[in-house]
PDB file of C-alpha atoms in Angstrom:
ATOM      1  CA  ALA A  48     -16.843  -1.857   3.386  1.00 48.00           C
ATOM      2  CA  HIS A  49     -15.115   0.425   0.915  1.00 51.00           C
ATOM      3  CA  CYS A  50     -17.356   1.387  -2.062  1.00 51.00           C
ATOM      4  CA  ASN A  51     -16.109   2.831  -5.473  1.00 54.00           C
ATOM      5  CA  GLY A  52     -18.854   3.102  -8.056  1.00 67.00           C
ATOM      6  CA  LYS A  53     -19.025  -0.365  -9.798  1.00 79.00           C
ATOM      7  CA  TYR A  54     -17.410  -2.068  -6.998  1.00 78.00           C
ATOM      8  CA  VAL A  55     -18.114  -2.680  -3.197  1.00 77.00           C
ATOM      9  CA  PHE A  56     -15.525  -4.290  -1.056  1.00 74.00           C
ATOM     10  CA  LYS A  57     -16.272  -6.220   2.130  1.00 77.00           C
ATOM     11  CA  TYR A  58     -14.574  -7.970   4.858  1.00 72.00           C
ATOM     12  CA  VAL A  59     -16.023 -11.243   6.126  1.00 77.00           C
ATOM     13  CA  SER A  60     -15.008 -12.635   9.287  1.00 74.00           C
ATOM     14  CA  ILE A  61     -13.450 -16.014   9.252  1.00 70.00           C
ATOM     15  CA  SER A  62     -11.755 -18.530  11.720  1.00 67.00           C
ATOM     16  CA  ASN A  63      -8.133 -16.992  11.072  1.00 65.00           C
ATOM     17  CA  GLY A  64      -9.050 -13.364  10.788  1.00 72.00           C
ATOM     18  CA  LEU A  65     -10.714 -11.436   7.803  1.00 84.00           C
ATOM     19  CA  ALA A  66     -11.399 -12.378   4.203  1.00 87.00           C
ATOM     20  CA  LEU A  67     -11.726  -9.496   1.668  1.00 89.00           C
ATOM     21  CA  TYR A  68     -14.180  -9.768  -1.192  1.00 88.00           C
ATOM     22  CA  SER A  69     -14.800  -7.512  -4.221  1.00 87.00           C
ATOM     23  CA  TYR A  70     -18.464  -7.406  -5.356  1.00 86.00           C
ATOM     24  CA  ASN A  71     -19.300  -6.221  -8.956  1.00 84.00           C
ATOM     25  CA  CYS A  72     -22.568  -4.292  -8.523  1.00 82.00           C
ATOM     26  CA  LYS A  73     -23.617  -4.327 -12.081  1.00 81.00           C
ATOM     27  CA  THR A  74     -23.085  -8.133 -12.545  1.00 83.00           C
ATOM     28  CA  GLY A  75     -23.421  -9.443  -9.030  1.00 80.00           C
ATOM     29  CA  LYS A  76     -20.406 -11.375  -9.145  1.00 86.00           C
ATOM     30  CA  LYS A  77     -18.037 -11.623  -6.078  1.00 87.00           C
ATOM     31  CA  ARG A  78     -14.528 -12.627  -6.078  1.00 89.00           C
ATOM     32  CA  LYS A  79     -12.533 -13.437  -2.962  1.00 90.00           C
ATOM     33  CA  ILE A  80      -9.373 -11.287  -2.913  1.00 90.00           C
ATOM     34  CA  ALA A  81      -7.608 -12.731   0.058  1.00 89.00           C
ATOM     35  CA  SER A  82      -7.730 -14.467   3.603  1.00 84.00           C
ATOM     36  CA  SER A  83      -6.143 -13.423   6.815  1.00 82.00           C
ATOM     37  CA  ILE A  84      -5.862  -9.774   5.942  1.00 88.00           C
ATOM     38  CA  SER A  85      -5.075  -7.253   8.579  1.00 87.00           C
ATOM     39  CA  THR A  86      -5.926  -4.115   6.745  1.00 88.00           C
ATOM     40  CA  SER A  87      -6.785  -2.975   3.267  1.00 90.00           C
ATOM     41  CA  GLN A  88      -6.754   0.403   1.527  1.00 89.00           C
ATOM     42  CA  LEU A  89      -8.106   1.725  -1.782  1.00 88.00           C
ATOM     43  CA  VAL A  90      -5.489   3.757  -3.529  1.00 90.00           C
ATOM     44  CA  GLY A  91      -6.618   4.997  -6.836  1.00 88.00           C
ATOM     45  CA  LYS A  92      -7.712   2.099  -8.955  1.00 89.00           C
ATOM     46  CA  ARG A  93      -5.805  -0.599  -6.826  1.00 92.00           C
ATOM     47  CA  ILE A  94      -6.778  -2.255  -3.494  1.00 92.00           C
ATOM     48  CA  TYR A  95      -3.602  -2.586  -1.329  1.00 93.00           C
ATOM     49  CA  TYR A  96      -3.947  -5.287   1.555  1.00 93.00           C
ATOM     50  CA  ALA A  97      -1.585  -6.773   4.121  1.00 93.00           C
ATOM     51  CA  VAL A  98      -1.771 -10.397   5.049  1.00 91.00           C
ATOM     52  CA  SER A  99      -0.269 -11.690   8.126  1.00 89.00           C
ATOM     53  CA  ASN A 100       2.184 -14.394   8.160  1.00 89.00           C
ATOM     54  CA  GLY A 101       1.578 -14.958  11.732  1.00 84.00           C
ATOM     55  CA  ASN A 102       5.066 -14.218  13.100  1.00 88.00           C
ATOM     56  CA  GLY A 103       4.752 -10.337  13.164  1.00 89.00           C
ATOM     57  CA  THR A 104       5.558 -10.042   9.477  1.00 94.00           C
ATOM     58  CA  TYR A 105       3.289  -9.470   6.581  1.00 95.00           C
ATOM     59  CA  ASN A 106       3.096  -9.654   2.837  1.00 95.00           C
ATOM     60  CA  ILE A 107       1.782  -6.517   0.999  1.00 96.00           C
ATOM     61  CA  TYR A 108      -0.140  -7.043  -2.209  1.00 96.00           C
ATOM     62  CA  ASN A 109      -2.381  -5.007  -4.648  1.00 94.00           C
ATOM     63  CA  VAL A 110      -5.010  -5.920  -7.069  1.00 94.00           C
ATOM     64  CA  ASN A 111      -7.406  -4.274  -9.372  1.00 91.00           C
ATOM     65  CA  LEU A 112     -10.940  -3.197  -8.365  1.00 88.00           C
ATOM     66  CA  ALA A 113     -12.291  -6.654  -9.806  1.00 88.00           C
ATOM     67  CA  GLY A 114      -9.642  -8.257  -7.482  1.00 89.00           C
ATOM     68  CA  GLY A 115      -7.459  -9.532 -10.316  1.00 91.00           C
ATOM     69  CA  ASN A 116      -4.084  -8.659 -11.568  1.00 94.00           C
ATOM     70  CA  LYS A 117      -2.517  -9.222  -8.160  1.00 95.00           C
ATOM     71  CA  LYS A 118       0.945  -7.416  -7.614  1.00 95.00           C
ATOM     72  CA  THR A 119       3.407  -8.381  -4.721  1.00 96.00           C
ATOM     73  CA  ILE A 120       4.604  -5.118  -2.965  1.00 95.00           C
ATOM     74  CA  VAL A 121       6.819  -6.578  -0.263  1.00 96.00           C
ATOM     75  CA  LYS A 122       7.053  -9.640   1.409  1.00 96.00           C
ATOM     76  CA  LYS A 123       8.035 -10.449   5.134  1.00 96.00           C
ATOM     77  CA  LEU A 124       7.617  -6.812   6.119  1.00 96.00           C
ATOM     78  CA  LYS A 125       8.065  -6.652   9.940  1.00 96.00           C
ATOM     79  CA  ALA A 126       5.151  -4.482  11.333  1.00 95.00           C
ATOM     80  CA  PHE A 127       3.182  -3.894  14.494  1.00 94.00           C
ATOM     81  CA  SER A 128       0.438  -1.923  12.859  1.00 91.00           C
ATOM     82  CA  PHE A 129      -0.031  -0.025   9.388  1.00 93.00           C
ATOM     83  CA  GLY A 130      -0.975   3.692   8.608  1.00 91.00           C
ATOM     84  CA  ILE A 131      -1.729   5.075   5.328  1.00 91.00           C
ATOM     85  CA  PHE A 132      -0.943   3.363   2.061  1.00 92.00           C
ATOM     86  CA  ASP A 133      -0.371   5.338  -1.039  1.00 88.00           C
ATOM     87  CA  SER A 134       1.072   4.673  -4.563  1.00 88.00           C
ATOM     88  CA  LYS A 135       4.513   5.677  -3.239  1.00 94.00           C
ATOM     89  CA  TYR A 136       4.703   4.456   0.284  1.00 95.00           C
ATOM     90  CA  ILE A 137       3.432   2.070   2.908  1.00 95.00           C
ATOM     91  CA  TYR A 138       3.454   3.829   6.450  1.00 96.00           C
ATOM     92  CA  TYR A 139       3.854   1.180   9.355  1.00 96.00           C
ATOM     93  CA  ASN A 140       5.186   1.133  12.869  1.00 95.00           C
ATOM     94  CA  ILE A 141       6.800  -1.285  15.232  1.00 96.00           C
ATOM     95  CA  TYR A 142       6.249  -1.526  18.848  1.00 94.00           C
ATOM     96  CA  ASP A 143       8.858  -2.890  21.344  1.00 92.00           C
ATOM     97  CA  SER A 144       7.110  -4.404  24.182  1.00 90.00           C
ATOM     98  CA  ASN A 145      10.288  -4.359  26.353  1.00 92.00           C
ATOM     99  CA  THR A 146      10.838  -0.624  26.068  1.00 93.00           C
ATOM    100  CA  SER A 147       7.078   0.482  25.258  1.00 93.00           C
ATOM    101  CA  ALA A 148       8.611   2.335  22.387  1.00 94.00           C
ATOM    102  CA  THR A 149       7.018   2.795  18.961  1.00 96.00           C
ATOM    103  CA  THR A 150       9.190   3.475  16.011  1.00 97.00           C
ATOM    104  CA  TYR A 151       7.788   4.570  12.824  1.00 97.00           C
ATOM    105  CA  TYR A 152       8.604   3.748   9.235  1.00 97.00           C
ATOM    106  CA  ARG A 153       7.505   4.299   5.465  1.00 96.00           C
ATOM    107  CA  TYR A 154       8.512   1.652   3.060  1.00 97.00           C
ATOM    108  CA  ASN A 155       9.334   3.123  -0.430  1.00 97.00           C
ATOM    109  CA  ILE A 156       7.416   0.844  -2.961  1.00 95.00           C
ATOM    110  CA  LYS A 157      10.076   1.918  -5.910  1.00 96.00           C
ATOM    111  CA  THR A 158      13.309   1.410  -4.103  1.00 97.00           C
ATOM    112  CA  LYS A 159      12.114  -1.399  -1.707  1.00 96.00           C
ATOM    113  CA  LYS A 160      13.678   0.051   1.220  1.00 97.00           C
ATOM    114  CA  SER A 161      12.107   1.193   4.614  1.00 97.00           C
ATOM    115  CA  GLN A 162      13.015   4.559   6.133  1.00 97.00           C
ATOM    116  CA  LYS A 163      12.777   5.311   9.702  1.00 97.00           C
ATOM    117  CA  ILE A 164      10.580   8.501  10.166  1.00 96.00           C
ATOM    118  CA  SER A 165       9.317  10.698  12.968  1.00 93.00           C
ATOM    119  CA  GLU A 166       6.038  10.357  14.714  1.00 93.00           C
ATOM    120  CA  SER A 167       4.943  13.890  13.095  1.00 92.00           C
ATOM    121  CA  GLN A 168       5.957  12.638   9.787  1.00 91.00           C
ATOM    122  CA  TYR A 169       3.980   9.537  10.401  1.00 91.00           C
ATOM    123  CA  LEU A 170       0.847  11.365  11.505  1.00 89.00           C
ATOM    124  CA  SER A 171       1.018  14.053   8.890  1.00 88.00           C
ATOM    125  CA  VAL A 172      -0.151  11.669   6.251  1.00 83.00           C
ATOM    126  CA  TRP A 173      -3.308  11.253   7.975  1.00 75.00           C
ATOM    127  CA  TYR A 174      -4.473  14.875   7.700  1.00 65.00           C
TER     128      TYR A 174
END
């Protein structure tokens, strides 16, 4: 679970993956943010999360800490797994099982375009 002062974020296992909830620590109210998520990250005062479409593509959204004011970042982003999300980029990779090659990308939230990057660029945002 992620914690940010007034709110706690919790994953709950459901039949088709994970559901994400926001709990208000002061009022005790909980709010379901989404089902079938593959990842979520706290970025500033927003929660970014990826929802699988079941075909190797994902929709990326963000909400405020209370779980409201949902915004769509990108729909049908083809990805194998995700790295770091920040306020400017979504880092992700695509794995080719035929060649066993992994290609790294970052999606620019402002321009709505993906750019191929090196593995070292991908890893550098982790540290």
